[in-house]
Coordinates of C-alpha atoms in Angstrom, one line a residue:
Chain A
M1 CA 61.0 80.9 90.2
T2 CA 59.8 82.1 86.8
Y3 CA 61.7 83.5 83.6
K4 CA 60.7 85.5 80.8
K5 CA 62.3 85.9 77.3
L6 CA 63.7 89.5 76.5
T7 CA 63.8 91.8 73.7
D8 CA 67.2 93.1 72.9
P9 CA 67.1 96.9 72.7
F10 CA 69.5 97.3 69.8
T11 CA 68.2 94.6 67.4
E12 CA 64.5 94.9 68.6
K13 CA 64.5 91.2 68.2
E14 CA 64.3 88.5 70.9
S15 CA 67.6 88.5 72.9
T16 CA 69.6 85.1 72.1
N17 CA 72.0 85.8 75.2
T18 CA 69.9 87.0 78.1
I19 CA 66.8 85.8 80.1
L20 CA 64.8 87.8 82.7
R21 CA 64.2 86.2 86.1
K22 CA 60.9 87.7 87.0
T23 CA 61.3 87.3 90.9
D24 CA 64.0 89.8 91.3
N25 CA 63.9 91.6 87.7
A26 CA 67.6 90.0 87.1
V27 CA 68.8 90.1 83.7
I28 CA 71.0 86.9 83.4
P29 CA 73.4 86.3 80.5
F30 CA 74.0 83.0 78.9
D31 CA 77.3 82.3 80.4
D32 CA 78.1 78.7 81.5
A33 CA 80.2 80.2 84.3
N34 CA 77.3 82.3 85.7
T35 CA 75.7 80.5 88.4
D36 CA 72.3 82.0 87.7
Y37 CA 72.5 80.9 84.1
I38 CA 73.1 77.3 85.6
E39 CA 70.3 77.5 87.7
Y40 CA 68.2 78.7 84.6
K41 CA 69.4 75.6 82.7
A42 CA 68.4 73.5 85.4
W43 CA 64.8 75.1 85.5
L44 CA 64.6 74.3 81.7
D45 CA 65.9 70.8 82.2
A46 CA 63.2 70.2 84.7
G47 CA 60.5 70.7 81.9
N48 CA 59.9 74.4 82.5
T49 CA 59.8 77.1 79.7
P50 CA 60.0 80.7 79.9
E51 CA 57.4 83.2 79.2
D52 CA 57.5 85.0 75.7
A53 CA 59.0 88.5 75.6
Chain B
M1 CA 133.4 92.8 109.9
S2 CA 132.4 89.3 111.2
Q3 CA 130.0 86.7 110.0
L4 CA 128.0 83.8 111.5
N5 CA 128.8 80.6 110.0
V6 CA 125.9 78.2 110.8
N7 CA 123.6 75.9 108.6
A8 CA 120.5 76.6 110.6
I9 CA 119.1 78.6 113.4
R10 CA 116.6 77.2 115.8
S11 CA 115.1 78.0 119.3
A12 CA 117.0 76.4 122.1
N13 CA 114.1 74.6 123.1
G14 CA 112.6 73.9 119.5
T15 CA 112.4 70.9 117.5
G16 CA 112.8 72.2 114.1
D17 CA 114.8 74.9 112.4
A18 CA 113.3 78.5 112.2
I19 CA 116.0 79.3 109.4
S20 CA 117.7 77.0 107.0
L21 CA 120.7 78.1 105.0
A22 CA 121.6 76.6 101.5
A23 CA 125.4 76.7 100.7
A24 CA 124.9 76.1 97.1
S25 CA 122.6 79.1 96.4
N26 CA 123.7 81.2 99.4
T27 CA 119.8 81.8 100.2
C28 CA 117.8 80.7 103.2
T29 CA 114.3 79.4 104.1
A30 CA 112.6 80.9 106.9
N31 CA 109.7 80.1 108.8
I32 CA 108.5 83.8 109.3
T33 CA 105.3 84.2 110.9
N34 CA 104.6 87.8 110.1
N35 CA 105.1 90.7 107.6
L36 CA 104.7 88.3 104.4
S37 CA 102.4 89.6 101.6
N38 CA 99.6 88.0 99.4
R39 CA 99.7 84.8 101.2
N40 CA 96.0 84.7 102.2
L41 CA 93.8 83.0 99.8
V42 CA 90.7 84.3 101.4
I43 CA 89.1 87.7 100.4
N44 CA 87.4 89.6 103.0
G45 CA 88.9 87.3 105.8
A46 CA 88.7 90.1 108.3
M47 CA 84.9 90.8 107.4
T48 CA 85.4 94.4 106.6
I49 CA 83.4 94.5 103.4
S50 CA 79.6 94.2 103.4
Q51 CA 78.2 95.7 100.2
R52 CA 74.7 94.1 100.5
S53 CA 73.8 94.7 104.1
V54 CA 75.0 94.8 107.5
S55 CA 72.4 92.8 108.9
T56 CA 70.1 90.5 107.2
A57 CA 67.7 87.9 108.7
W58 CA 68.0 84.6 106.5
A59 CA 65.0 84.1 104.3
A60 CA 66.9 82.2 101.5
N61 CA 70.3 80.5 100.9
G62 CA 73.1 82.8 99.4
Y63 CA 75.2 85.9 100.3
L64 CA 73.7 88.0 103.0
T65 CA 76.3 90.4 104.6
C66 CA 79.9 90.1 104.7
D67 CA 81.1 89.8 101.0
R68 CA 82.3 86.3 99.8
W69 CA 80.7 84.5 102.6
N70 CA 77.8 82.3 101.6
H71 CA 75.0 81.0 104.1
T72 CA 72.8 78.0 103.8
I73 CA 70.0 76.5 106.0
N74 CA 68.5 73.5 104.5
N75 CA 65.2 71.9 105.8
S76 CA 65.6 73.2 109.1
A77 CA 63.1 75.5 111.1
G78 CA 66.1 77.0 112.8
R79 CA 66.9 80.6 111.8
F80 CA 69.7 83.1 112.2
T81 CA 70.2 86.7 111.3
S82 CA 73.6 87.2 109.6
K83 CA 75.5 90.5 110.8
Q84 CA 78.6 92.4 110.3
T85 CA 79.3 93.1 113.9
A86 CA 81.6 95.5 115.6
D87 CA 83.5 92.9 117.6
G88 CA 86.7 91.0 117.2
P89 CA 90.0 90.1 119.0
D90 CA 92.8 92.7 119.1
G91 CA 93.4 94.1 115.8
F92 CA 90.0 93.3 114.2
R93 CA 87.0 95.8 114.5
R94 CA 84.6 93.4 112.6
C95 CA 83.3 89.9 112.5
L96 CA 80.6 88.0 110.8
E97 CA 78.1 87.1 113.4
L98 CA 75.4 84.4 113.0
D99 CA 72.7 85.2 115.8
V100 CA 70.0 82.5 116.1
T101 CA 66.5 84.0 116.3
T102 CA 64.6 80.6 115.9
A103 CA 65.7 77.4 117.6
D104 CA 65.3 73.9 116.2
T105 CA 65.7 71.1 118.7
S106 CA 63.7 68.5 116.7
I107 CA 66.6 67.9 114.0
A108 CA 65.3 65.8 111.1
A109 CA 67.7 63.6 109.1
N110 CA 68.1 65.8 106.3
E111 CA 68.8 69.2 108.2
H112 CA 71.9 71.4 107.8
A113 CA 73.4 74.8 108.1
L114 CA 76.6 76.1 107.1
I115 CA 78.5 79.0 106.1
Q116 CA 80.7 78.7 102.9
Y117 CA 83.7 80.3 101.1
K118 CA 84.2 79.4 97.5
W119 CA 87.1 79.8 95.1
E120 CA 87.6 79.9 91.5
G121 CA 89.9 77.0 90.5
Q122 CA 92.4 79.2 89.1
D123 CA 93.0 80.9 92.3
V124 CA 94.0 77.7 94.3
Q125 CA 96.5 76.0 91.7
Q126 CA 99.2 76.9 94.2
L127 CA 98.2 74.1 96.5
A128 CA 99.2 71.8 93.6
K129 CA 96.5 69.2 94.6
G130 CA 96.5 66.0 92.9
T131 CA 100.1 66.4 91.9
A132 CA 103.4 64.9 93.0
G133 CA 104.2 68.3 94.6
A134 CA 100.9 68.8 96.5
K135 CA 101.2 71.2 99.4
K136 CA 99.8 71.1 102.9
F137 CA 97.7 74.3 103.7
T138 CA 96.7 75.9 106.9
L139 CA 93.4 77.5 107.9
S140 CA 93.4 80.0 110.7
F141 CA 90.5 81.9 112.2
Y142 CA 89.3 83.8 115.2
V143 CA 86.0 82.3 116.6
K144 CA 83.7 83.1 119.5
G145 CA 80.4 81.8 120.8
N146 CA 78.0 82.2 123.7
G147 CA 79.5 79.0 125.4
N148 CA 81.5 75.8 124.4
A149 CA 80.7 74.1 121.1
T150 CA 82.2 72.0 118.5
Y151 CA 82.0 72.4 114.5
M152 CA 83.3 71.0 111.6
C153 CA 85.3 72.7 108.9
E154 CA 85.4 71.0 105.6
F155 CA 87.1 71.5 102.3
Y156 CA 85.6 70.2 99.2
D157 CA 87.4 69.8 95.9
R158 CA 84.4 70.0 93.8
T159 CA 86.5 69.0 90.4
N160 CA 87.2 65.5 91.8
D161 CA 84.4 65.2 94.3
R162 CA 86.9 64.8 97.1
L163 CA 86.4 66.0 100.9
T164 CA 88.7 66.4 104.1
R165 CA 87.6 68.1 107.3
Q166 CA 88.6 68.9 111.0
Q167 CA 86.5 69.6 114.0
F168 CA 87.3 72.6 116.0
S169 CA 86.0 74.2 119.4
V170 CA 84.3 77.3 120.1
T171 CA 84.3 79.0 123.6
S172 CA 82.9 82.3 124.9
S173 CA 86.1 84.2 124.4
W174 CA 87.8 85.0 121.1
T175 CA 90.1 82.0 120.4
R176 CA 92.3 81.6 117.3
V177 CA 91.8 78.2 115.6
T178 CA 94.8 76.7 113.5
L179 CA 94.0 73.8 111.4
T180 CA 96.7 72.3 109.0
F181 CA 95.2 70.2 106.2
N182 CA 97.2 67.5 104.3
N183 CA 97.1 67.4 100.7
E184 CA 96.9 64.6 98.4
T185 CA 99.1 63.6 95.5
S186 CA 96.6 61.7 93.4
N187 CA 92.9 61.6 92.7
G188 CA 92.9 64.5 90.1
T189 CA 93.9 68.0 89.9
I190 CA 91.7 71.1 90.6
N191 CA 90.4 72.4 87.3
D192 CA 92.3 75.7 86.4
D193 CA 89.4 77.9 85.5
N194 CA 87.1 80.7 86.7
S195 CA 84.5 78.2 88.1
H196 CA 83.8 77.0 91.6
E197 CA 86.1 74.4 92.0
L198 CA 87.1 74.4 95.7
D199 CA 85.1 75.5 98.8
M200 CA 85.5 75.6 102.6
S201 CA 82.3 75.0 104.7
I202 CA 81.8 75.6 108.5
W203 CA 79.1 73.2 109.4
L204 CA 76.9 74.5 112.3
H205 CA 73.9 72.3 112.4
A206 CA 73.1 69.0 110.7
G207 CA 70.8 66.0 111.1
S208 CA 71.7 62.3 111.1
D209 CA 72.2 62.2 107.2
F210 CA 75.3 64.0 107.8
T211 CA 76.3 63.2 111.4
S212 CA 75.8 59.3 111.5
G213 CA 79.0 58.2 109.8
T214 CA 82.7 58.2 110.9
Y215 CA 84.8 61.2 111.8
T216 CA 88.2 60.7 110.4
A217 CA 90.3 64.0 110.8
N218 CA 92.5 65.5 108.1
T219 CA 92.2 62.7 105.4
W220 CA 90.9 63.3 101.9
A221 CA 88.2 61.1 100.7
A222 CA 85.3 60.5 98.3
K223 CA 82.1 62.2 99.4
T224 CA 80.1 60.3 102.0
N225 CA 77.4 62.7 103.3
A226 CA 77.2 60.7 106.5
N227 CA 80.7 61.6 107.5
R228 CA 80.5 65.3 106.9
A229 CA 79.4 66.8 110.2
V230 CA 79.9 64.0 112.9
G231 CA 80.3 65.1 116.3
I232 CA 79.2 68.9 116.0
S233 CA 77.1 70.8 118.1
S234 CA 74.0 72.4 116.9
L235 CA 74.1 76.4 116.5
F236 CA 70.1 76.2 116.5
S237 CA 69.8 74.5 119.9
S238 CA 68.9 77.7 121.6
T239 CA 68.1 81.2 120.7
D240 CA 70.9 82.4 123.2
N241 CA 73.5 81.0 120.7
Y242 CA 75.4 83.0 118.2
F243 CA 78.6 82.2 116.2
K244 CA 81.4 84.8 115.5
I245 CA 84.0 84.6 113.2
T246 CA 86.9 86.8 111.6
G247 CA 90.4 86.9 110.6
V248 CA 89.9 83.9 108.2
Q249 CA 93.2 82.9 106.4
V250 CA 93.9 80.1 104.3
E251 CA 97.8 79.7 103.2
V252 CA 100.1 77.3 101.6
G253 CA 102.3 75.6 104.4
D254 CA 101.9 73.8 107.5
Y255 CA 102.0 76.5 109.8
A256 CA 99.9 79.9 110.4
T257 CA 101.4 83.2 109.9
D258 CA 99.9 86.3 111.3
F259 CA 96.8 87.4 109.6
E260 CA 97.3 89.4 106.6
H261 CA 95.7 92.6 107.0
R262 CA 94.7 94.3 103.7
S263 CA 93.3 97.8 103.1
Y264 CA 89.6 98.5 102.9
G265 CA 90.0 99.4 99.1
D266 CA 92.0 96.5 98.4
E267 CA 89.4 94.1 99.9
L268 CA 86.6 96.0 98.3
A269 CA 88.1 95.6 94.7
K270 CA 88.7 92.1 95.4
S271 CA 85.1 91.4 96.2
Q272 CA 83.8 93.4 93.4
R273 CA 85.0 90.7 91.0
Y274 CA 82.0 88.7 92.3
Y275 CA 79.6 91.5 93.3
Y276 CA 79.1 95.1 93.3
K277 CA 76.3 97.5 94.0
N278 CA 75.6 101.1 92.7
P279 CA 73.1 102.6 94.8
S280 CA 73.5 106.1 93.0
N281 CA 71.3 107.6 90.5
M282 CA 72.7 107.3 87.0
Y283 CA 71.8 109.5 83.9
L284 CA 70.8 108.1 80.7
T285 CA 71.6 109.7 77.4
K286 CA 69.2 110.2 74.6
Y287 CA 69.4 107.3 72.1
G288 CA 66.8 107.1 69.3
S289 CA 63.5 107.3 70.8
G290 CA 64.8 106.1 74.2
S291 CA 67.8 106.7 76.5
I292 CA 71.0 104.7 77.2
C293 CA 73.9 104.4 79.6
N294 CA 76.9 102.4 79.2
V295 CA 78.3 101.1 82.4
F296 CA 81.7 100.2 83.2
N297 CA 82.3 97.6 86.0
P298 CA 84.9 98.9 88.6
V299 CA 86.9 95.8 88.2
T300 CA 86.9 93.0 85.7
M301 CA 84.2 90.3 86.8
R302 CA 84.6 86.8 87.1
A303 CA 82.1 86.0 84.4
N304 CA 79.5 87.7 82.4
P305 CA 77.4 89.1 85.4
T306 CA 73.9 89.1 86.3
I307 CA 72.3 92.5 86.4
T308 CA 69.5 93.5 88.7
Q309 CA 67.9 96.9 88.1
G310 CA 64.3 98.5 88.3
S311 CA 61.6 97.7 86.0
G312 CA 61.2 99.5 82.7
F313 CA 64.8 99.1 81.6
S314 CA 66.5 96.7 79.3
I315 CA 70.2 95.3 79.9
S316 CA 72.3 94.4 76.9
Q317 CA 75.9 93.8 75.9
I318 CA 76.8 92.2 79.2
S319 CA 80.4 91.3 79.7
P320 CA 82.8 91.2 82.7
Y321 CA 83.7 94.7 81.7
S322 CA 80.7 96.6 81.0
F323 CA 77.0 96.6 80.1
Y324 CA 74.3 98.8 78.7
I325 CA 71.2 99.9 80.5
Y326 CA 68.3 101.2 78.0
K327 CA 65.0 102.8 78.5
S328 CA 62.6 102.5 75.6
S329 CA 61.3 106.1 76.3
G330 CA 62.6 109.0 78.2
D331 CA 64.9 111.9 77.8
S332 CA 68.6 112.4 78.4
G333 CA 69.6 113.4 81.7
V334 CA 66.9 111.7 83.6
A335 CA 68.2 110.3 87.0
E336 CA 67.4 106.8 87.7
N337 CA 67.9 104.1 90.3
G338 CA 70.9 102.3 90.9
Y339 CA 71.7 98.5 90.1
E340 CA 73.5 95.3 91.3
V341 CA 75.8 93.4 89.4
S342 CA 76.7 89.8 90.4
A343 CA 79.3 87.2 89.2
E344 CA 79.1 85.1 92.3
L345 CA 80.3 81.6 92.6

């Protein structure tokens, strides 16, 4: 599993509330109730870092 | 005009009242076993909705076919294909079938396979678990296999890490299983929120890490993995094996009522709180140097959902109600591929 930071299309700056899961091109919102985000946080906690946008 | 003046009505051969009448309020309490509405806590219990697929070979844990039903195989070489199959007892046209494609007769300690239904905490508050008014609840379902087998049904209060379980039997005919579960008045209440706080698992295969303990039926206790699947058969013992289930109902009370059939539209809308797929093309409108489409979800979703779309697009402004799909270059009116939206537990 790998992740990549996103650029917000409206602000054209790095998104502060979404991340891309590269395996299936899924955009995951930063919501503690979202199970994909919970999985992403565990991935970060394991010492991983996402690719830059 | 005549009237019947009694305090209760029961069968001549019964041991309990079918109808009890209360003098003070001029009301009655009746143990009616049919025609009650909105009592089933399970969405898609009749397995009528399968937005993702009608047949998927297990490749990873998750939701494969029938909506709301999660599949797990951990550490086992055994494999099944999950199907929405046209089979069922009278009144049911669909079931969830797990059809074994790879057997596993050398069971390592840490193996297990199960299907699971997950609830938001706010949807099970009527059980009053952990309070003085805690209510018994009854699970019922129809099940069929290719032969006799014993499996385990487990409820897991994830808020408080408490579990209870009961074994059940499967035969080669459709059989209705009814299991009434005791509740507990202490050890914590279930969080009242939109997160995964309670689940029901049907254990179909397990190694000694989950079978080497003691089976105590229908008693809530702290989690002890060794007790979770004691005495069960292994679905993976042969590629001849299959497991079919439908008509799943969980309701407050200590008896099983008739299954509450809901319309396809009702079940679809309830399922779409957690997941929906729009396979249709969509049309983006010119926006700056690119194009954009504002998508409104068909129902309010459980949480901010994950959006899966083809490459070359950006997703923004995600909420339980809507989101934007944006393409950095392109003209308006261009048909594009569909998308999947998931707020699963």
